[in-house]
CSV table of N, CA and C in Angstrom, one decimal:
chain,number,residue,atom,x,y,z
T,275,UNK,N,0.8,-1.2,0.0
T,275,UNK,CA,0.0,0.0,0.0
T,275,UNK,C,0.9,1.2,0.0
T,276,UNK,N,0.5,2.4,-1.0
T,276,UNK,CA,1.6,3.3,-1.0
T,276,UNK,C,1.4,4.4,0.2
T,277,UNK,N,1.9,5.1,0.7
T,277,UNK,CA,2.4,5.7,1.4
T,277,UNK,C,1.1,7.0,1.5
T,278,UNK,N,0.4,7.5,2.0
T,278,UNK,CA,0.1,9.0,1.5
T,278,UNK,C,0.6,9.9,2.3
T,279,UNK,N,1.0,11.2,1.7
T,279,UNK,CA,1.4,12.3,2.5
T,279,UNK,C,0.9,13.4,2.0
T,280,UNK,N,0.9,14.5,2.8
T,280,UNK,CA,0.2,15.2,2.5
T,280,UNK,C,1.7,17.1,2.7
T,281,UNK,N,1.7,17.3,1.7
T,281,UNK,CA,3.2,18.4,1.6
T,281,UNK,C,2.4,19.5,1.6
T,282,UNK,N,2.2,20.2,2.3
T,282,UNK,CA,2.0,21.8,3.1
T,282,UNK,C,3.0,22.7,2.7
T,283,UNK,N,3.3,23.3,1.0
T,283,UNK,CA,4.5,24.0,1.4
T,283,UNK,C,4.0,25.6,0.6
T,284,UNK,N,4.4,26.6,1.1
T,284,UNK,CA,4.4,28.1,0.7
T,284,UNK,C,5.2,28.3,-0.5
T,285,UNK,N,6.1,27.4,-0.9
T,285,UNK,CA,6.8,27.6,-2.3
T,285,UNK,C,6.6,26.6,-2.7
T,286,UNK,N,6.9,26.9,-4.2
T,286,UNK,CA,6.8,26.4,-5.4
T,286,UNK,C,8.1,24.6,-5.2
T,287,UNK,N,9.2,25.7,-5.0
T,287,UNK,CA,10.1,24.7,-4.9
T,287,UNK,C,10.0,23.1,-4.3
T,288,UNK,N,9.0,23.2,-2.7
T,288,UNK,CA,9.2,22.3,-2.3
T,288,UNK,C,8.0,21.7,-2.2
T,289,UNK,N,6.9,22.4,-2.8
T,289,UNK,CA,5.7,21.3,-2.9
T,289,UNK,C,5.8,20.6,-4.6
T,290,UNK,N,6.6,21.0,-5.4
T,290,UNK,CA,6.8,20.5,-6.8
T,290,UNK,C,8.1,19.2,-6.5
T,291,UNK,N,9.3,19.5,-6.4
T,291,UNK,CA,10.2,19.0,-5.9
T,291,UNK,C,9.9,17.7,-5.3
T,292,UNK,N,9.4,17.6,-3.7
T,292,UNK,CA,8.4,16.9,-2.9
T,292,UNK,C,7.8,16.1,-3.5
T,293,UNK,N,6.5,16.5,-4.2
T,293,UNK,CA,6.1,15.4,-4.9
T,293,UNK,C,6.5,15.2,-5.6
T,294,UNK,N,7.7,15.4,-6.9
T,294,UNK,CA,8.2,14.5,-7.7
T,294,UNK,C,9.0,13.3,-6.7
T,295,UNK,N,9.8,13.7,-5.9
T,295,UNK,CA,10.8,13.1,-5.3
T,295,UNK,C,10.1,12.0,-4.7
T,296,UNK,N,9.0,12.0,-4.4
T,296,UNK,CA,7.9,11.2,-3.4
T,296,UNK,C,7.4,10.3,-4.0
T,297,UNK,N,6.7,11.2,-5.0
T,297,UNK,CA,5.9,9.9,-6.3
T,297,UNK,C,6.5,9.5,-6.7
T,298,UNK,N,8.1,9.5,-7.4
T,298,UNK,CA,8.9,8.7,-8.1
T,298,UNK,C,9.4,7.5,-6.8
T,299,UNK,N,8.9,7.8,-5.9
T,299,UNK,CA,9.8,6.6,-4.5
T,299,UNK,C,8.3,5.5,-4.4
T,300,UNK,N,6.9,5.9,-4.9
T,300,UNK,CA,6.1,5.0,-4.7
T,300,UNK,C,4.5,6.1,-3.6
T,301,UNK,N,5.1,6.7,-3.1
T,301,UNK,CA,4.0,7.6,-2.3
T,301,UNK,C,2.7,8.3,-3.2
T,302,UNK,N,1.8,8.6,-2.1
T,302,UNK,CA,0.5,9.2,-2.8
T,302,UNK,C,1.0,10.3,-2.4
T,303,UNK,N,1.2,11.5,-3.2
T,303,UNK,CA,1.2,13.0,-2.8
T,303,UNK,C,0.2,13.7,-3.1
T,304,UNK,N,-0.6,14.8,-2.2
T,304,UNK,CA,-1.6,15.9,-2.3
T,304,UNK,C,-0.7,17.1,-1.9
T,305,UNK,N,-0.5,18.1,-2.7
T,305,UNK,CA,-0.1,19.0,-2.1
T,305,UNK,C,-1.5,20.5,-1.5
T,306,UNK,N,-0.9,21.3,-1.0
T,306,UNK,CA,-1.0,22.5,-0.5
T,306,UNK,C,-0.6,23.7,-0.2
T,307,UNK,N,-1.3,24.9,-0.9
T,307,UNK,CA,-0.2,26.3,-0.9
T,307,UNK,C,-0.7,26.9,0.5
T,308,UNK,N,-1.8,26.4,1.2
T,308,UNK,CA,-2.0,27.3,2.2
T,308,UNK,C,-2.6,26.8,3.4
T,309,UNK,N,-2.3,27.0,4.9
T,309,UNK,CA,-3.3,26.2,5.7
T,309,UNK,C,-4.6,25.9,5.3
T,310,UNK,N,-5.1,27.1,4.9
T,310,UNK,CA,-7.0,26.3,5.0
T,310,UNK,C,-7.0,25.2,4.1
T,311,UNK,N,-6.3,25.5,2.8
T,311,UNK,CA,-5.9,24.4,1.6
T,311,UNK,C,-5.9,22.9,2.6
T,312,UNK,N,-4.8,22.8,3.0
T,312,UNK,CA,-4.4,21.8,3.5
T,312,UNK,C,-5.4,21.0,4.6
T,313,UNK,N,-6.0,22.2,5.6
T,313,UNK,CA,-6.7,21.7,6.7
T,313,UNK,C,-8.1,20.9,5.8
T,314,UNK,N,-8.5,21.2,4.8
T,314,UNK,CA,-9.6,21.1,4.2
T,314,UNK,C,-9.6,19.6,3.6
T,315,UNK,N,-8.3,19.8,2.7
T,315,UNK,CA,-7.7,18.3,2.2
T,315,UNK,C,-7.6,16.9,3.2
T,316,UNK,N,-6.5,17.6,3.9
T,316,UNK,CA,-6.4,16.4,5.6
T,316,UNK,C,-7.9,15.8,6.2
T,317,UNK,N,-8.7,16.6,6.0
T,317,UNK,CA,-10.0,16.3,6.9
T,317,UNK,C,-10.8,15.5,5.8
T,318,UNK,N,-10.7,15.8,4.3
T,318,UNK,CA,-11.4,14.8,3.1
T,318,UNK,C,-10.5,14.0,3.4
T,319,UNK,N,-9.5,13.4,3.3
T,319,UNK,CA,-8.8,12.3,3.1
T,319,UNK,C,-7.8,12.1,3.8
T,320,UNK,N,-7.5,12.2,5.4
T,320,UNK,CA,-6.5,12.1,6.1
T,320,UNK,C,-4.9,11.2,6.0
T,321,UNK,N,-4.1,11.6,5.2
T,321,UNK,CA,-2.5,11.1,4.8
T,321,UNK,C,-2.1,10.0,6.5
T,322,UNK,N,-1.2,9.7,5.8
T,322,UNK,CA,-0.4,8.7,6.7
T,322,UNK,C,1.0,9.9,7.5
T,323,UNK,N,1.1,10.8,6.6
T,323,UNK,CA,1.8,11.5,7.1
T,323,UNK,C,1.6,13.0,6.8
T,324,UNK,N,2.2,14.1,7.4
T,324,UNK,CA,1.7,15.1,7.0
T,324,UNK,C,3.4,16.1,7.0
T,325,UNK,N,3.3,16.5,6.3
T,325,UNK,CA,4.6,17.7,5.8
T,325,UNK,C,4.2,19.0,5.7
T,326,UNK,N,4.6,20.0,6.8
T,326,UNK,CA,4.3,21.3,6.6
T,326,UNK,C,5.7,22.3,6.9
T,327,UNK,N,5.4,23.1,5.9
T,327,UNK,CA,6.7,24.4,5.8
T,327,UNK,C,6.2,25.3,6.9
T,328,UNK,N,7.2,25.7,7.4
T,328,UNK,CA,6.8,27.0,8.3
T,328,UNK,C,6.5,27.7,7.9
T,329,UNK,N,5.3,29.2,8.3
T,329,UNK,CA,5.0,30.2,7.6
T,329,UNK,C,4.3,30.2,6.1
T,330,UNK,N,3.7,29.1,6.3
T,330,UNK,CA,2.3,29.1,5.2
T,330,UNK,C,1.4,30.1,5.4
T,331,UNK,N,0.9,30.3,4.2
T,331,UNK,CA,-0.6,31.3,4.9
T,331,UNK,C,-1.6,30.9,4.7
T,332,UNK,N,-2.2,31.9,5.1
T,332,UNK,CA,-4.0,32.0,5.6
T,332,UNK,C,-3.7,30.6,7.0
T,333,UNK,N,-3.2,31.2,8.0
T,333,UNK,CA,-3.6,30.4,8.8
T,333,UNK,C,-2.1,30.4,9.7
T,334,UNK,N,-0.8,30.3,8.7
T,334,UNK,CA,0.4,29.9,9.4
T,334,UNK,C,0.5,28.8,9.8
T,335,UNK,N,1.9,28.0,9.9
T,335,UNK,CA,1.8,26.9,10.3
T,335,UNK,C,1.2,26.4,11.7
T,336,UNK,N,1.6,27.3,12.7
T,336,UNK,CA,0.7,27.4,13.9
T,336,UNK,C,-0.4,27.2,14.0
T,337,UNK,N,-1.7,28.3,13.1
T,337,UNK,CA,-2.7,27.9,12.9
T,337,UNK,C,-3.3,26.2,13.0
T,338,UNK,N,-2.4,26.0,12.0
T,338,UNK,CA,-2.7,24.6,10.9
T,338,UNK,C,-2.3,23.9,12.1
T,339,UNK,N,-1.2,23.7,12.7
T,339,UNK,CA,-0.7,22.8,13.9
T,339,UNK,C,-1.8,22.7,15.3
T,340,UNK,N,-2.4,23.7,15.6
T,340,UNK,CA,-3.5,24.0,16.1
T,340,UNK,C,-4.8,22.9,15.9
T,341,UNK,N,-5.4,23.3,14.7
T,341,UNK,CA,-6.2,23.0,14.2
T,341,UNK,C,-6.1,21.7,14.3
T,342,UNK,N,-5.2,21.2,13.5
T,342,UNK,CA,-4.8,19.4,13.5
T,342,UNK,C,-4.7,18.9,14.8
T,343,UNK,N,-4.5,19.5,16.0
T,343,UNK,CA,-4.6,18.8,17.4
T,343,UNK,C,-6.0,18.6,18.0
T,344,UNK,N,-6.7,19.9,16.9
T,344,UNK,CA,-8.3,19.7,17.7
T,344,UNK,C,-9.3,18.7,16.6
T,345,UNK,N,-8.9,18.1,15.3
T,345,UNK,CA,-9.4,17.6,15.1
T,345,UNK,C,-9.4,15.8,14.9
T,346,UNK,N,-10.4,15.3,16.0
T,346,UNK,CA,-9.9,13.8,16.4
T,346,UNK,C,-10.1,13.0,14.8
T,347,UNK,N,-10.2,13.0,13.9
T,347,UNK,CA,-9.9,12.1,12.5
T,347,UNK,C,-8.4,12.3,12.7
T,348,UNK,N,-7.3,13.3,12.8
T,348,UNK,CA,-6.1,13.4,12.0
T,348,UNK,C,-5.5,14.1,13.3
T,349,UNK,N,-5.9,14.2,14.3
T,349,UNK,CA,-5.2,14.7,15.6
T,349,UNK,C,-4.3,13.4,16.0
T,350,UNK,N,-4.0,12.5,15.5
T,350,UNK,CA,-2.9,11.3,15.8
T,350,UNK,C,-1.9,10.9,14.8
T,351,UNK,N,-2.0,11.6,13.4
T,351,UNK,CA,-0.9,11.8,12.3
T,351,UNK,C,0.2,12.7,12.7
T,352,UNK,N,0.9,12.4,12.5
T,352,UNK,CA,2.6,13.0,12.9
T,352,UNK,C,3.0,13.7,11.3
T,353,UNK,N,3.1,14.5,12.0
T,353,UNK,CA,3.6,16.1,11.4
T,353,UNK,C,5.3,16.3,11.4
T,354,UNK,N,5.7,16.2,10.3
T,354,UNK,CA,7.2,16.7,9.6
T,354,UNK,C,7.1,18.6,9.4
T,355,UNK,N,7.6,19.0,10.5
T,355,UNK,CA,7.8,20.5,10.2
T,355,UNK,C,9.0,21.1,9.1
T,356,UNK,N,9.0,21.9,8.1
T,356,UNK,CA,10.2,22.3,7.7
T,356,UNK,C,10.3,24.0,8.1
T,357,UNK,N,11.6,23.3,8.5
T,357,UNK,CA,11.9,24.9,9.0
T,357,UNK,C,12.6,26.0,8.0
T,358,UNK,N,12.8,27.0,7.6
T,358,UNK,CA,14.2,28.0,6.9
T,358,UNK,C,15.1,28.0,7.2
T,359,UNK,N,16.1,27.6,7.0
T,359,UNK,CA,17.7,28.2,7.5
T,359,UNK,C,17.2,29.2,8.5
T,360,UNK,N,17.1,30.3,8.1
T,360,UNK,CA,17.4,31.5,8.9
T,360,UNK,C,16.1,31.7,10.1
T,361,UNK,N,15.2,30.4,9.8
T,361,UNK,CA,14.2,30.8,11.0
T,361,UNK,C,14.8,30.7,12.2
T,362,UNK,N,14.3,31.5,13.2
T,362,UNK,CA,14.8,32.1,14.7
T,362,UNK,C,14.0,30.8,15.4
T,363,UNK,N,13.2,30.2,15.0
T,363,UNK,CA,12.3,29.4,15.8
T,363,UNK,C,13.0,28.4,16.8
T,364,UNK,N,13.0,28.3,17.9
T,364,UNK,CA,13.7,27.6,19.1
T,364,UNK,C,12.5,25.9,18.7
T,365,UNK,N,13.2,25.1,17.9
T,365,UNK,CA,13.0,23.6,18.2
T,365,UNK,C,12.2,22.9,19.2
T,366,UNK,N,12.5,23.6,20.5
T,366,UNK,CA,11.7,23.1,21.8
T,366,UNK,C,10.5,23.9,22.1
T,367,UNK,N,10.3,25.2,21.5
T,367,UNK,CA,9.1,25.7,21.4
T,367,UNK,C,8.4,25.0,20.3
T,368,UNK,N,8.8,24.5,19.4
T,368,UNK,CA,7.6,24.0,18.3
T,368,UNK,C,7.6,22.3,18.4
T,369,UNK,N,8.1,21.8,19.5
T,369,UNK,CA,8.3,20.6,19.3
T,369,UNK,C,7.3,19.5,20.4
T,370,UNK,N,5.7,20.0,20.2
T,370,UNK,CA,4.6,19.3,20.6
T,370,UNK,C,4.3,18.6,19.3
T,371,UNK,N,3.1,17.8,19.9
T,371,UNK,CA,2.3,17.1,19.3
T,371,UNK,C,1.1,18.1,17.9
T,372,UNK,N,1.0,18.0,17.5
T,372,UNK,CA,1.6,16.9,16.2
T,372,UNK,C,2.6,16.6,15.4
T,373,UNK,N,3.4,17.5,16.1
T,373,UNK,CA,4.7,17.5,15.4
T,373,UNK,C,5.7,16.7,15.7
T,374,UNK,N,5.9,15.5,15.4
T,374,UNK,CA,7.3,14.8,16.0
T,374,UNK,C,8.7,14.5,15.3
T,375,UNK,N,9.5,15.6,14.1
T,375,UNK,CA,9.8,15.6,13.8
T,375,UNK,C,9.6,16.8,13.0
T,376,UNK,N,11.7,17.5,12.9
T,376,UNK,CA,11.9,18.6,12.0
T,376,UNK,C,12.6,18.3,11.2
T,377,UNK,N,12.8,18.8,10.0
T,377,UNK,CA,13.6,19.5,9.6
T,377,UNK,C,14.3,21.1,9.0
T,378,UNK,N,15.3,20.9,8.8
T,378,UNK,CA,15.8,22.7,8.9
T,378,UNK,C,16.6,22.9,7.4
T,379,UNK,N,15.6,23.3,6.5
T,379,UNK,CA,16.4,24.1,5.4
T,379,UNK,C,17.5,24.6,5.5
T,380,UNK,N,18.9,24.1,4.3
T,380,UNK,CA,18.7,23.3,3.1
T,380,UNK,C,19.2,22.1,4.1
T,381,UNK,N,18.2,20.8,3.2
T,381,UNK,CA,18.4,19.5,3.7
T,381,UNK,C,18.6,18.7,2.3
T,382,UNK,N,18.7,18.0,2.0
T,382,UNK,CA,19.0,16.6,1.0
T,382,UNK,C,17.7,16.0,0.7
T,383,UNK,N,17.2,16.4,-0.5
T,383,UNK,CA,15.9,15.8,-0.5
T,383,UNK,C,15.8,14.2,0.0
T,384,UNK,N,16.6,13.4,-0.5
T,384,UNK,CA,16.9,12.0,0.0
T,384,UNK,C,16.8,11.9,1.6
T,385,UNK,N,17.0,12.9,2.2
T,385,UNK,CA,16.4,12.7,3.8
T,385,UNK,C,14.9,12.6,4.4
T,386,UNK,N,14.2,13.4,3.1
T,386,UNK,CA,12.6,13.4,3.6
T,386,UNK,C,12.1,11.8,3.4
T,387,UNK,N,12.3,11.0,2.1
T,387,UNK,CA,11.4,9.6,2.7
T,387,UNK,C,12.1,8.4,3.8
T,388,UNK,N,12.8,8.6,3.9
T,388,UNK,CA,13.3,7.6,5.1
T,388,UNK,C,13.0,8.3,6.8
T,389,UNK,N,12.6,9.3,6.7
T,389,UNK,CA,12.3,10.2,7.8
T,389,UNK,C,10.8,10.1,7.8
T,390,UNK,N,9.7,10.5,6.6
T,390,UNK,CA,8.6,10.3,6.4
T,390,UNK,C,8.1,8.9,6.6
T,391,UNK,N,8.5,7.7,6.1
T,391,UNK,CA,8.2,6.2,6.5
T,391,UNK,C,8.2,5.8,7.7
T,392,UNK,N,9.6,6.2,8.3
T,392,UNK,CA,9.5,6.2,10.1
T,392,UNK,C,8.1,6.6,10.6
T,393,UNK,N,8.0,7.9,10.6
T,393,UNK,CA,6.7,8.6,10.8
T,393,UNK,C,5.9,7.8,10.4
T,394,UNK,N,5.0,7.7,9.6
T,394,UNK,CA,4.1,6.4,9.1
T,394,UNK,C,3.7,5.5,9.9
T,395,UNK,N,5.0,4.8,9.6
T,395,UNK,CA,5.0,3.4,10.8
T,395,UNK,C,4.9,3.5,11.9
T,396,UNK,N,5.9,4.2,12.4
T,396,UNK,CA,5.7,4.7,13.9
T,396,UNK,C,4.6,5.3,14.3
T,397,UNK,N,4.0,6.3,14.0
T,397,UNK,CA,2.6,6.8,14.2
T,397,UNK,C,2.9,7.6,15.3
T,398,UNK,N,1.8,8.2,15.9
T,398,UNK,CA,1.4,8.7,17.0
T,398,UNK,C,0.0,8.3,17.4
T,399,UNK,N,0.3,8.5,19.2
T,399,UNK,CA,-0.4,7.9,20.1
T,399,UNK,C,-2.1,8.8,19.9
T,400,UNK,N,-3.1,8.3,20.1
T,400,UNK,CA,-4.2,9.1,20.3
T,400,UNK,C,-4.9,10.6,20.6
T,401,UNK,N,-3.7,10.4,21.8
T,401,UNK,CA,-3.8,11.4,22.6
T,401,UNK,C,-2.9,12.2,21.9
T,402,UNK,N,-2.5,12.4,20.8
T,402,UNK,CA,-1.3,13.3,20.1
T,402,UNK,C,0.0,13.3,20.4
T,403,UNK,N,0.4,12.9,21.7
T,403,UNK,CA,1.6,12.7,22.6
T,403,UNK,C,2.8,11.2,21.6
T,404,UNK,N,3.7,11.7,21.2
T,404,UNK,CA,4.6,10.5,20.5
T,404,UNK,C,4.1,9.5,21.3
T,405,UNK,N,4.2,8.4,20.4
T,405,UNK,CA,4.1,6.7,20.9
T,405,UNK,C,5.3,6.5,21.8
T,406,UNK,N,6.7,6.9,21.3
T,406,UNK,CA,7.4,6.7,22.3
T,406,UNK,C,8.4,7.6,22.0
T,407,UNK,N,9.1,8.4,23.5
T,407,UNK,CA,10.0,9.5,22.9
T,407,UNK,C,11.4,9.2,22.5
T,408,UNK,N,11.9,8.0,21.8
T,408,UNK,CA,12.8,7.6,20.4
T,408,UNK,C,12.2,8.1,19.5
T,409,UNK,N,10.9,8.1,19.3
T,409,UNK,CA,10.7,8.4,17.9
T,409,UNK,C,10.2,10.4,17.3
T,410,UNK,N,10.1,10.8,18.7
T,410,UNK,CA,10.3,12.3,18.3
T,410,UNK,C,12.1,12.8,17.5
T,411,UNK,N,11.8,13.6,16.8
T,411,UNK,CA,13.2,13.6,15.8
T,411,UNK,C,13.3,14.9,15.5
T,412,UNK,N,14.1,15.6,16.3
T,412,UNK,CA,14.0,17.3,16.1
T,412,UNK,C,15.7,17.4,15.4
T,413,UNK,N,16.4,16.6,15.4
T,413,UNK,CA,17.8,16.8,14.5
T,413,UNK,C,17.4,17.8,13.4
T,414,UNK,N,18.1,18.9,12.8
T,414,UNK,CA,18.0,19.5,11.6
T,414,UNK,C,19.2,18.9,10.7
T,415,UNK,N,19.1,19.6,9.7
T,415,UNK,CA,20.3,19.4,8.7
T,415,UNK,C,20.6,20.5,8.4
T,416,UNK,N,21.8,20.4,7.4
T,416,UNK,CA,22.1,21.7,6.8
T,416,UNK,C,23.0,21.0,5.6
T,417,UNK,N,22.7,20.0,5.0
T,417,UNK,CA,23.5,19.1,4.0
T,417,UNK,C,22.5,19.5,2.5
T,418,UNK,N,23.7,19.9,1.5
T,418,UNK,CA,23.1,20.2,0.5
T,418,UNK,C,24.0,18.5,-0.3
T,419,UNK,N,23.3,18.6,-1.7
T,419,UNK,CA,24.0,18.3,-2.9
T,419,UNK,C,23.9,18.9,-4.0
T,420,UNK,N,25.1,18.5,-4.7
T,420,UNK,CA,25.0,19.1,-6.4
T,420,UNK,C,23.8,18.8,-6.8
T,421,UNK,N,23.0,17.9,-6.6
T,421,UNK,CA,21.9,17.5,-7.6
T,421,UNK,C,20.7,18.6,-7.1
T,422,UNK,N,21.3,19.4,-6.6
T,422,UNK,CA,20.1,20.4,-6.4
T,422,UNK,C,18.9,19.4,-5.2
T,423,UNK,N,19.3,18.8,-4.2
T,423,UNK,CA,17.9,18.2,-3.4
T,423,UNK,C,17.6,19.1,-2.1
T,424,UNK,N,18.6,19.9,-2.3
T,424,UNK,CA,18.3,20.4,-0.9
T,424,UNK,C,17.0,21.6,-0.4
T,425,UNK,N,15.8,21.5,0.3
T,425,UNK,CA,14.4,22.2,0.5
T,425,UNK,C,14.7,23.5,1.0
């Protein structure tokens, strides 16, 4: 069964990128340019995993992070946040539920499905709270390649 995810991104670059990189690995991708986009999509068809960029609009990723905690269909899907290089955002402030896992622009596209499938499998607990805290994953990157993979 393939994978679905659901990529939340404000640019072009990484909701196009993303889903090529994703679909070409076997995954179902839906993307989104904006929280309400996204919240609307998740609640029709809830992903196995969810991918959001920081600083989306109509809503912000906050919003959206919000929202997805209060709604019990998809309040147990684990949330891959991407961060910006230069975002100021302190890790341990954004690092609740549903979020159990970051990453930090530029990363190696090759990092998001082995990071994404964890998530999947691993899941989260009902209550929004990681299943178990090994599997929260706040490591960033900052690894580029020539092949241009980096978000």
């Amino acid at each position: 069964m393939k994978m679905r995810v659901m990529v939340a991104g404000c640019d072009d670059w990484l909701q196009v990128t993303a889903r090529q990189y994703l679909e070409r690995s076997g995954c179902q991708v839906v993307t989104a340019d904006d929280a309400l986009d996204c919240i609307e999509k998740v609640l029709a068809n809830p992903p196995d995993v969810i991918v959001v960029q920081d600083g989306l609009l109509w809503g912000n990723s906050d919003g959206l992070l919000e929202r997805l905690r209060d709604e019990p269909d998809v309040a147990g899907k684990p949330v891959l946040l991407i961060l910006d290089e230069s975002s100021g955002e302190d890790i341990s402030q954004i690092s609740k539920a549903p979020v159990v896992a970051c990453l930090r622009r530029p990363f190696p596209m090759s990092e998001l499905l082995p990071r994404l499938t964890s998530l999947a499998s691993d899941g989260v607990a009902r209550d929004g709270a990681a299943a178990a805290p090994q599997q929260r994953d706040f490591s960033t990157s900052s690894k580029t390649t020539n092949e241009g993979e980096q978000t």
